[in-house]
PDB file of C-alpha atoms in Angstrom:
ATOM      1  CA  MET K   1      -0.207  -0.188  -0.020  1.00 38.00           C
ATOM      2  CA  THR K   2       1.506   3.604  -1.524  1.00 42.00           C
ATOM      3  CA  MET K   3       2.074   5.951   1.822  1.00 44.00           C
ATOM      4  CA  THR K   4      -0.219   8.181   1.089  1.00 49.00           C
ATOM      5  CA  THR K   5      -0.920   9.828   4.431  1.00 47.00           C
ATOM      6  CA  PRO K   6       1.236   9.863   7.139  1.00 55.00           C
ATOM      7  CA  ALA K   7      -0.973   7.725   9.491  1.00 78.00           C
ATOM      8  CA  ARG K   8       0.764   5.216  11.754  1.00 86.00           C
ATOM      9  CA  GLN K   9       1.668   1.539  10.556  1.00 93.00           C
ATOM     10  CA  GLU K  10       1.429  -1.368  12.693  1.00 91.00           C
ATOM     11  CA  CYS K  11       4.275  -3.157  12.181  1.00 96.00           C
ATOM     12  CA  ALA K  12       6.091  -1.614   8.947  1.00 97.00           C
ATOM     13  CA  ILE K  13       8.816  -0.236   7.419  1.00 97.00           C
ATOM     14  CA  THR K  14       8.763   1.878   3.769  1.00 96.00           C
ATOM     15  CA  VAL K  15      11.969   2.620   1.875  1.00 96.00           C
ATOM     16  CA  LEU K  16      11.486   6.607   0.169  1.00 96.00           C
ATOM     17  CA  GLY K  17      14.682   6.409  -2.113  1.00 94.00           C
ATOM     18  CA  GLY K  18      18.669   6.175  -0.910  1.00 94.00           C
ATOM     19  CA  PRO K  19      19.044   4.717   2.302  1.00 95.00           C
ATOM     20  CA  THR K  20      15.787   6.745   3.963  1.00 97.00           C
ATOM     21  CA  ALA K  21      13.516   4.247   5.445  1.00 97.00           C
ATOM     22  CA  VAL K  22      10.837   5.028   7.964  1.00 97.00           C
ATOM     23  CA  ILE K  23      10.128   2.157   9.878  1.00 98.00           C
ATOM     24  CA  ASP K  24       6.603   2.222  12.283  1.00 97.00           C
ATOM     25  CA  LEU K  25       7.568   0.246  14.835  1.00 97.00           C
ATOM     26  CA  GLY K  26       5.936  -0.524  19.114  1.00 96.00           C
ATOM     27  CA  GLY K  27       3.873   2.511  18.866  1.00 96.00           C
ATOM     28  CA  LEU K  28       6.717   4.685  16.968  1.00 97.00           C
ATOM     29  CA  ARG K  29       7.974   6.507  13.951  1.00 97.00           C
ATOM     30  CA  LEU K  30      11.329   6.040  13.122  1.00 98.00           C
ATOM     31  CA  VAL K  31      13.598   7.410   9.760  1.00 98.00           C
ATOM     32  CA  SER K  32      16.999   6.177   9.393  1.00 98.00           C
ATOM     33  CA  ASP K  33      19.591   8.426   6.971  1.00 97.00           C
ATOM     34  CA  PRO K  34      17.060  11.013   5.732  1.00 97.00           C
ATOM     35  CA  THR K  35      18.058  12.347   2.746  1.00 96.00           C
ATOM     36  CA  PHE K  36      14.769  14.845   1.550  1.00 96.00           C
ATOM     37  CA  ASP K  37      16.560  17.186  -1.048  1.00 95.00           C
ATOM     38  CA  GLU K  38      15.862  17.345  -5.035  1.00 95.00           C
ATOM     39  CA  ALA K  39      18.566  15.526  -7.244  1.00 95.00           C
ATOM     40  CA  GLY K  40      21.344  17.931  -7.855  1.00 94.00           C
ATOM     41  CA  PRO K  41      25.845  17.806  -7.045  1.00 91.00           C
ATOM     42  CA  HIS K  42      26.821  17.584  -3.224  1.00 91.00           C
ATOM     43  CA  GLY K  43      30.294  18.124  -3.883  1.00 85.00           C
ATOM     44  CA  TYR K  44      32.091  15.168  -5.433  1.00 86.00           C
ATOM     45  CA  LEU K  45      28.506  12.901  -5.290  1.00 89.00           C
ATOM     46  CA  THR K  46      25.895  13.412  -7.498  1.00 92.00           C
ATOM     47  CA  LYS K  47      21.964  12.791  -6.569  1.00 93.00           C
ATOM     48  CA  THR K  48      19.229  11.614  -8.862  1.00 92.00           C
ATOM     49  CA  ALA K  49      16.299  10.692  -7.952  1.00 93.00           C
ATOM     50  CA  GLY K  50      14.594  13.114  -5.163  1.00 92.00           C
ATOM     51  CA  PRO K  51      12.506  10.991  -2.016  1.00 94.00           C
ATOM     52  CA  ALA K  52       9.758   8.921  -2.857  1.00 93.00           C
ATOM     53  CA  VAL K  53       7.502  10.912   0.002  1.00 93.00           C
ATOM     54  CA  THR K  54       8.819  14.635   1.741  1.00 93.00           C
ATOM     55  CA  GLU K  55       9.481  15.151   4.693  1.00 95.00           C
ATOM     56  CA  ASP K  56       6.264  16.830   5.178  1.00 92.00           C
ATOM     57  CA  ALA K  57       4.464  14.120   4.768  1.00 93.00           C
ATOM     58  CA  LEU K  58       5.228  11.668   7.328  1.00 94.00           C
ATOM     59  CA  GLY K  59       4.309  13.565  10.326  1.00 91.00           C
ATOM     60  CA  ALA K  60       5.329  13.438  13.745  1.00 92.00           C
ATOM     61  CA  VAL K  61       8.253  11.825  13.798  1.00 96.00           C
ATOM     62  CA  ASP K  62       9.708  10.215  16.905  1.00 97.00           C
ATOM     63  CA  VAL K  63      13.454   9.226  16.246  1.00 98.00           C
ATOM     64  CA  VAL K  64      15.342  10.228  13.691  1.00 98.00           C
ATOM     65  CA  LEU K  65      18.538   7.434  13.362  1.00 98.00           C
ATOM     66  CA  VAL K  66      21.577   8.937  11.765  1.00 98.00           C
ATOM     67  CA  SER K  67      23.897   6.260  10.824  1.00 95.00           C
ATOM     68  CA  HIS K  68      27.187   8.043   9.368  1.00 92.00           C
ATOM     69  CA  ASP K  69      26.964  12.239   9.086  1.00 93.00           C
ATOM     70  CA  LEU K  70      30.123  13.020   6.835  1.00 90.00           C
ATOM     71  CA  HIS K  71      28.340  12.118   3.436  1.00 89.00           C
ATOM     72  CA  ALA K  72      25.533  13.374   1.798  1.00 88.00           C
ATOM     73  CA  ASP K  73      23.899  10.697   0.649  1.00 89.00           C
ATOM     74  CA  ASN K  74      22.908   9.969   3.961  1.00 88.00           C
ATOM     75  CA  LEU K  75      22.424  12.430   5.385  1.00 95.00           C
ATOM     76  CA  ASP K  76      21.836  15.956   2.415  1.00 94.00           C
ATOM     77  CA  GLU K  77      20.942  19.249   3.990  1.00 95.00           C
ATOM     78  CA  ARG K  78      16.704  18.355   4.148  1.00 96.00           C
ATOM     79  CA  GLY K  79      16.889  15.456   5.958  1.00 96.00           C
ATOM     80  CA  ARG K  80      20.030  17.532   7.905  1.00 96.00           C
ATOM     81  CA  ALA K  81      17.534  20.053   9.011  1.00 96.00           C
ATOM     82  CA  PHE K  82      14.810  17.142   9.660  1.00 97.00           C
ATOM     83  CA  ALA K  83      17.150  15.528  12.133  1.00 97.00           C
ATOM     84  CA  GLY K  84      17.584  18.768  14.062  1.00 96.00           C
ATOM     85  CA  ALA K  85      14.339  18.759  14.506  1.00 96.00           C
ATOM     86  CA  ALA K  86      13.164  15.649  15.778  1.00 97.00           C
ATOM     87  CA  PRO K  87      12.861  15.559  19.297  1.00 97.00           C
ATOM     88  CA  LEU K  88      15.718  12.723  19.696  1.00 98.00           C
ATOM     89  CA  VAL K  89      18.644  11.613  17.439  1.00 98.00           C
ATOM     90  CA  LEU K  90      20.887   8.349  17.569  1.00 98.00           C
ATOM     91  CA  THR K  91      24.354   7.522  16.104  1.00 98.00           C
ATOM     92  CA  GLY K  92      27.529   7.386  16.569  1.00 97.00           C
ATOM     93  CA  PRO K  93      29.640   9.703  19.006  1.00 96.00           C
ATOM     94  CA  ARG K  94      31.397  11.497  17.276  1.00 95.00           C
ATOM     95  CA  SER K  95      28.338  12.064  14.577  1.00 95.00           C
ATOM     96  CA  ALA K  96      26.588  13.279  17.720  1.00 97.00           C
ATOM     97  CA  GLU K  97      29.255  15.613  18.463  1.00 96.00           C
ATOM     98  CA  ARG K  98      29.153  17.386  14.933  1.00 96.00           C
ATOM     99  CA  LEU K  99      25.221  16.931  14.923  1.00 96.00           C
ATOM    100  CA  GLY K 100      24.397  18.904  18.406  1.00 94.00           C
ATOM    101  CA  GLY K 101      20.931  20.197  19.038  1.00 92.00           C
ATOM    102  CA  PRO K 102      19.418  16.307  19.707  1.00 96.00           C
ATOM    103  CA  ALA K 103      21.443  14.177  19.187  1.00 97.00           C
ATOM    104  CA  VAL K 104      22.620  11.477  21.364  1.00 98.00           C
ATOM    105  CA  GLY K 105      26.347   9.218  20.621  1.00 97.00           C
ATOM    106  CA  LEU K 106      25.941   5.505  21.272  1.00 98.00           C
ATOM    107  CA  ALA K 107      29.189   3.227  20.667  1.00 96.00           C
ATOM    108  CA  PRO K 108      28.883   0.395  19.017  1.00 97.00           C
ATOM    109  CA  TRP K 109      27.208  -2.132  22.022  1.00 98.00           C
ATOM    110  CA  GLU K 110      25.748   0.976  23.620  1.00 98.00           C
ATOM    111  CA  SER K 111      22.110   1.557  24.030  1.00 98.00           C
ATOM    112  CA  ARG K 112      19.338   3.581  24.302  1.00 98.00           C
ATOM    113  CA  ASP K 113      15.646   2.462  25.694  1.00 98.00           C
ATOM    114  CA  VAL K 114      12.174   5.142  24.191  1.00 98.00           C
ATOM    115  CA  PRO K 115       9.249   4.750  25.570  1.00 97.00           C
ATOM    116  CA  ARG K 116       6.797   3.464  23.396  1.00 97.00           C
ATOM    117  CA  GLY K 117       3.359   4.574  21.816  1.00 93.00           C
ATOM    118  CA  ASP K 118       1.414   1.602  22.193  1.00 93.00           C
ATOM    119  CA  GLY K 119       2.030   1.260  25.123  1.00 92.00           C
ATOM    120  CA  GLY K 120       4.069  -1.998  25.586  1.00 91.00           C
ATOM    121  CA  GLY K 121       6.848  -0.434  27.074  1.00 94.00           C
ATOM    122  CA  ALA K 122      10.423   0.581  25.709  1.00 97.00           C
ATOM    123  CA  LEU K 123      11.682  -0.337  22.348  1.00 98.00           C
ATOM    124  CA  THR K 124      15.469  -0.466  22.852  1.00 98.00           C
ATOM    125  CA  VAL K 125      17.968   1.116  19.360  1.00 98.00           C
ATOM    126  CA  LEU K 126      20.997  -0.741  20.083  1.00 98.00           C
ATOM    127  CA  ALA K 127      23.805   0.761  17.852  1.00 98.00           C
ATOM    128  CA  VAL K 128      25.914  -1.853  16.270  1.00 98.00           C
ATOM    129  CA  PRO K 129      28.900  -2.273  13.750  1.00 97.00           C
ATOM    130  CA  ALA K 130      29.545  -1.152  10.754  1.00 95.00           C
ATOM    131  CA  VAL K 131      33.214  -0.943   8.663  1.00 93.00           C
ATOM    132  CA  HIS K 132      32.298   1.820   5.675  1.00 83.00           C
ATOM    133  CA  GLY K 133      35.154  -0.164   2.744  1.00 83.00           C
ATOM    134  CA  PRO K 134      37.360  -2.730   2.767  1.00 84.00           C
ATOM    135  CA  GLU K 135      38.579  -4.631   5.355  1.00 84.00           C
ATOM    136  CA  ASP K 136      42.275  -4.152   4.332  1.00 85.00           C
ATOM    137  CA  GLY K 137      41.346  -0.128   4.315  1.00 84.00           C
ATOM    138  CA  GLU K 138      43.247   2.303   6.477  1.00 83.00           C
ATOM    139  CA  ARG K 139      41.558   3.027   9.213  1.00 86.00           C
ATOM    140  CA  ASP K 140      41.545   6.323  11.220  1.00 83.00           C
ATOM    141  CA  ALA K 141      42.508   7.167  15.543  1.00 80.00           C
ATOM    142  CA  ASP K 142      39.656   5.782  16.547  1.00 83.00           C
ATOM    143  CA  GLY K 143      39.715   2.555  13.898  1.00 84.00           C
ATOM    144  CA  ASN K 144      37.028   3.360  11.894  1.00 85.00           C
ATOM    145  CA  VAL K 145      37.218   2.977   7.374  1.00 79.00           C
ATOM    146  CA  ASN K 146      36.384   5.702   5.456  1.00 77.00           C
ATOM    147  CA  CYS K 147      34.157   7.537   9.243  1.00 81.00           C
ATOM    148  CA  GLU K 148      32.696   6.517  11.883  1.00 92.00           C
ATOM    149  CA  VAL K 149      29.324   4.424  10.809  1.00 94.00           C
ATOM    150  CA  THR K 150      26.550   3.222  13.154  1.00 97.00           C
ATOM    151  CA  GLY K 151      23.740   0.521  12.217  1.00 97.00           C
ATOM    152  CA  PHE K 152      21.230  -0.855  14.324  1.00 98.00           C
ATOM    153  CA  VAL K 153      18.715  -3.284  15.930  1.00 98.00           C
ATOM    154  CA  LEU K 154      15.925  -2.039  17.402  1.00 98.00           C
ATOM    155  CA  SER K 155      13.618  -4.311  19.514  1.00 98.00           C
ATOM    156  CA  GLY K 156      11.367  -4.735  22.188  1.00 97.00           C
ATOM    157  CA  GLU K 157       8.412  -7.281  23.694  1.00 96.00           C
ATOM    158  CA  GLY K 158       6.233  -8.640  20.783  1.00 95.00           C
ATOM    159  CA  LEU K 159       7.826  -6.617  18.959  1.00 97.00           C
ATOM    160  CA  PRO K 160      10.138  -7.861  15.136  1.00 97.00           C
ATOM    161  CA  THR K 161      13.969  -7.784  15.855  1.00 98.00           C
ATOM    162  CA  VAL K 162      14.964  -5.350  13.169  1.00 98.00           C
ATOM    163  CA  TYR K 163      18.830  -4.558  11.928  1.00 98.00           C
ATOM    164  CA  LEU K 164      19.606  -1.824   9.543  1.00 98.00           C
ATOM    165  CA  SER K 165      23.438  -1.746   8.722  1.00 96.00           C
ATOM    166  CA  GLY K 166      23.842   1.442   7.858  1.00 93.00           C
ATOM    167  CA  ASP K 167      26.937   1.786   5.107  1.00 92.00           C
ATOM    168  CA  ASN K 168      28.650  -1.483   6.420  1.00 95.00           C
ATOM    169  CA  ALA K 169      30.673  -3.852   3.498  1.00 92.00           C
ATOM    170  CA  SER K 170      31.670  -6.096   6.232  1.00 94.00           C
ATOM    171  CA  ILE K 171      31.273  -9.365   6.562  1.00 96.00           C
ATOM    172  CA  ARG K 172      32.570 -10.316   9.387  1.00 95.00           C
ATOM    173  CA  THR K 173      31.117  -7.562  10.701  1.00 96.00           C
ATOM    174  CA  VAL K 174      27.593  -8.963   9.763  1.00 97.00           C
ATOM    175  CA  THR K 175      28.789 -12.422  11.338  1.00 97.00           C
ATOM    176  CA  GLU K 176      29.699 -10.656  14.685  1.00 97.00           C
ATOM    177  CA  ILE K 177      26.279  -9.550  14.595  1.00 98.00           C
ATOM    178  CA  ALA K 178      24.965 -12.134  13.621  1.00 98.00           C
ATOM    179  CA  ARG K 179      27.028 -13.921  17.005  1.00 97.00           C
ATOM    180  CA  ARG K 180      25.901 -11.718  19.512  1.00 97.00           C
ATOM    181  CA  LEU K 181      22.067 -11.442  18.412  1.00 97.00           C
ATOM    182  CA  PRO K 182      20.807 -14.614  16.979  1.00 96.00           C
ATOM    183  CA  ASP K 183      17.287 -13.706  16.463  1.00 96.00           C
ATOM    184  CA  ILE K 184      17.275 -10.676  14.112  1.00 98.00           C
ATOM    185  CA  ASP K 185      14.022 -11.061  12.214  1.00 98.00           C
ATOM    186  CA  VAL K 186      14.167  -8.587   9.592  1.00 98.00           C
ATOM    187  CA  ALA K 187      17.149  -6.963   7.832  1.00 98.00           C
ATOM    188  CA  VAL K 188      17.155  -3.464   5.764  1.00 98.00           C
ATOM    189  CA  LEU K 189      20.640  -3.966   4.053  1.00 98.00           C
ATOM    190  CA  HIS K 190      22.701  -0.761   2.467  1.00 96.00           C
ATOM    191  CA  ALA K 191      23.366  -2.233  -0.584  1.00 96.00           C
ATOM    192  CA  GLY K 192      24.502  -0.246  -3.795  1.00 92.00           C
ATOM    193  CA  ALA K 193      28.293  -1.358  -3.949  1.00 91.00           C
ATOM    194  CA  ALA K 194      28.669   2.550  -3.120  1.00 86.00           C
ATOM    195  CA  ARG K 195      32.269   3.639  -5.156  1.00 91.00           C
ATOM    196  CA  VAL K 196      34.521   7.012  -5.587  1.00 88.00           C
ATOM    197  CA  PRO K 197      37.512   5.962  -7.106  1.00 85.00           C
ATOM    198  CA  ALA K 198      39.147   8.744  -5.073  1.00 82.00           C
ATOM    199  CA  LYS K 199      38.974   6.305  -2.168  1.00 83.00           C
ATOM    200  CA  PHE K 200      40.628   2.713  -2.200  1.00 87.00           C
ATOM    201  CA  GLY K 201      40.817   2.467  -5.450  1.00 85.00           C
ATOM    202  CA  GLY K 202      37.846   2.291  -6.475  1.00 85.00           C
ATOM    203  CA  ARG K 203      36.515  -0.811  -4.206  1.00 91.00           C
ATOM    204  CA  PRO K 204      33.047  -1.410  -2.261  1.00 87.00           C
ATOM    205  CA  LEU K 205      32.136   1.537  -0.050  1.00 86.00           C
ATOM    206  CA  SER K 206      29.038   0.030   1.019  1.00 90.00           C
ATOM    207  CA  LEU K 207      27.379  -4.223   0.482  1.00 95.00           C
ATOM    208  CA  ASP K 208      27.652  -5.335  -3.622  1.00 95.00           C
ATOM    209  CA  SER K 209      24.421  -7.262  -4.093  1.00 97.00           C
ATOM    210  CA  ARG K 210      26.842 -10.861  -3.320  1.00 96.00           C
ATOM    211  CA  ARG K 211      28.096  -9.772  -0.474  1.00 96.00           C
ATOM    212  CA  ALA K 212      24.043  -8.188   0.739  1.00 97.00           C
ATOM    213  CA  ALA K 213      22.861 -12.401  -0.151  1.00 98.00           C
ATOM    214  CA  ALA K 214      25.287 -13.763   2.315  1.00 97.00           C
ATOM    215  CA  ALA K 215      25.062 -10.613   5.194  1.00 97.00           C
ATOM    216  CA  ALA K 216      21.012 -12.046   4.069  1.00 97.00           C
ATOM    217  CA  ALA K 217      22.374 -15.494   4.764  1.00 97.00           C
ATOM    218  CA  VAL K 218      24.530 -15.288   7.660  1.00 97.00           C
ATOM    219  CA  LEU K 219      21.505 -13.241   9.164  1.00 98.00           C
ATOM    220  CA  ASP K 220      19.164 -15.964   9.118  1.00 97.00           C
ATOM    221  CA  ALA K 221      16.816 -13.230   8.934  1.00 96.00           C
ATOM    222  CA  GLU K 222      12.933 -14.035   7.721  1.00 96.00           C
ATOM    223  CA  LEU K 223      13.067 -10.629   5.849  1.00 98.00           C
ATOM    224  CA  VAL K 224      15.478  -9.216   3.626  1.00 98.00           C
ATOM    225  CA  ILE K 225      14.297  -5.186   2.366  1.00 98.00           C
ATOM    226  CA  PRO K 226      17.453  -3.711   0.225  1.00 97.00           C
ATOM    227  CA  ALA K 227      18.253   0.544   0.733  1.00 96.00           C
ATOM    228  CA  HIS K 228      20.889   2.447  -0.201  1.00 94.00           C
ATOM    229  CA  TYR K 229      21.269   0.912  -3.985  1.00 95.00           C
ATOM    230  CA  ASP K 230      19.733   3.768  -6.026  1.00 95.00           C
ATOM    231  CA  GLY K 231      19.768   7.890  -6.371  1.00 87.00           C
ATOM    232  CA  TRP K 232      23.138   9.159  -6.405  1.00 90.00           C
ATOM    233  CA  ALA K 233      25.573   8.291  -9.323  1.00 90.00           C
ATOM    234  CA  HIS K 234      27.782   7.230  -7.277  1.00 91.00           C
ATOM    235  CA  PHE K 235      25.720   3.620  -6.822  1.00 93.00           C
ATOM    236  CA  SER K 236      27.463   0.709  -9.294  1.00 94.00           C
ATOM    237  CA  GLU K 237      24.650  -1.661  -8.609  1.00 94.00           C
ATOM    238  CA  GLY K 238      20.871  -1.699  -8.343  1.00 94.00           C
ATOM    239  CA  LEU K 239      17.997  -3.903  -8.197  1.00 96.00           C
ATOM    240  CA  THR K 240      17.881  -5.672 -10.472  1.00 97.00           C
ATOM    241  CA  ASP K 241      22.166  -7.207  -9.640  1.00 97.00           C
ATOM    242  CA  LEU K 242      20.327  -7.217  -5.812  1.00 97.00           C
ATOM    243  CA  GLU K 243      17.452 -10.021  -6.990  1.00 97.00           C
ATOM    244  CA  THR K 244      19.707 -11.849  -9.226  1.00 98.00           C
ATOM    245  CA  ALA K 245      21.885 -12.275  -6.591  1.00 98.00           C
ATOM    246  CA  PHE K 246      19.147 -13.299  -4.238  1.00 98.00           C
ATOM    247  CA  ASP K 247      17.729 -15.757  -6.488  1.00 98.00           C
ATOM    248  CA  GLU K 248      21.308 -17.739  -6.873  1.00 98.00           C
ATOM    249  CA  ALA K 249      21.912 -18.289  -3.745  1.00 97.00           C
ATOM    250  CA  GLY K 250      18.466 -19.687  -2.978  1.00 98.00           C
ATOM    251  CA  LEU K 251      17.043 -16.649  -1.053  1.00 98.00           C
ATOM    252  CA  SER K 252      14.867 -15.163  -3.500  1.00 97.00           C
ATOM    253  CA  ALA K 253      11.232 -16.068  -1.051  1.00 97.00           C
ATOM    254  CA  ARG K 254      12.588 -13.722   2.101  1.00 97.00           C
ATOM    255  CA  LEU K 255      13.921 -10.970  -0.612  1.00 98.00           C
ATOM    256  CA  ARG K 256      11.130  -8.107  -0.118  1.00 97.00           C
ATOM    257  CA  THR K 257      11.127  -5.782  -2.343  1.00 95.00           C
ATOM    258  CA  ALA K 258       8.712  -2.615  -3.198  1.00 94.00           C
ATOM    259  CA  SER K 259       8.530   0.865  -5.002  1.00 94.00           C
ATOM    260  CA  HIS K 260       9.078   3.443  -2.676  1.00 94.00           C
ATOM    261  CA  GLY K 261       6.982   5.207   0.106  1.00 92.00           C
ATOM    262  CA  THR K 262       5.310   1.496  -0.466  1.00 93.00           C
ATOM    263  CA  TRP K 263       4.056   0.062   3.142  1.00 95.00           C
ATOM    264  CA  ILE K 264       6.193  -3.948   3.421  1.00 96.00           C
ATOM    265  CA  ARG K 265       4.707  -5.535   6.187  1.00 95.00           C
ATOM    266  CA  LEU K 266       7.200  -6.948   8.573  1.00 95.00           C
ATOM    267  CA  ARG K 267       4.646  -9.976  10.447  1.00 74.00           C
ATOM    268  CA  ARG K 268       2.399 -11.977   7.496  1.00 54.00           C
TER     269      ARG K 268
END
């Protein structure tokens, strides 16, 4: 069903384009990596399509999740303003320092409980690691490849457990997450094999399609929702590549795609 009003869903996700997803869970509305600018240049990156739904159509938002703040394809100008107006932004510690305002920094394996809107207690938002490039890429003083990036796992009593990968390219990292959290039900994977020629010899900065399928297999999630595979010129693989990779891996039944702005129910 296409999102035409901001009415909250009981338990559903919609991808709006690029990395941006709206997650209605536990009576809360969360938005991840908001990017609401229209198409156009952003420094060395070029946005090729605007969002399926504008920020004004989303109504009240409870939490914004920002995997990282330094790259426009994960937080563009209107996305940054949107995050700044939210009651709570959860992100990594360095990103929180830069964003200020409502931003709270979570290091990997730290969590924040958010009171649910459905009276069911709390939604726990757990920060998990991500590697934004090749495992052997040069690391900064904090041990990050490219920059600090944070993934998130959302959980609560009676709710599906949802993993949001952020711009992670590392299967080793996915394996660590699956080992610590073996009961992930839904995985929102940033794919697209993002490539920038000047970085790491043009090697992927996010999951390519085959590694996205491998990540799905490692996580053993019942439902996999792809994001971050279109809307920007530096994505080198698209939806067709993802569908082919999941088919070849025998995981097509787990891959759930829909037109941007269309809700995907998390419970059958």
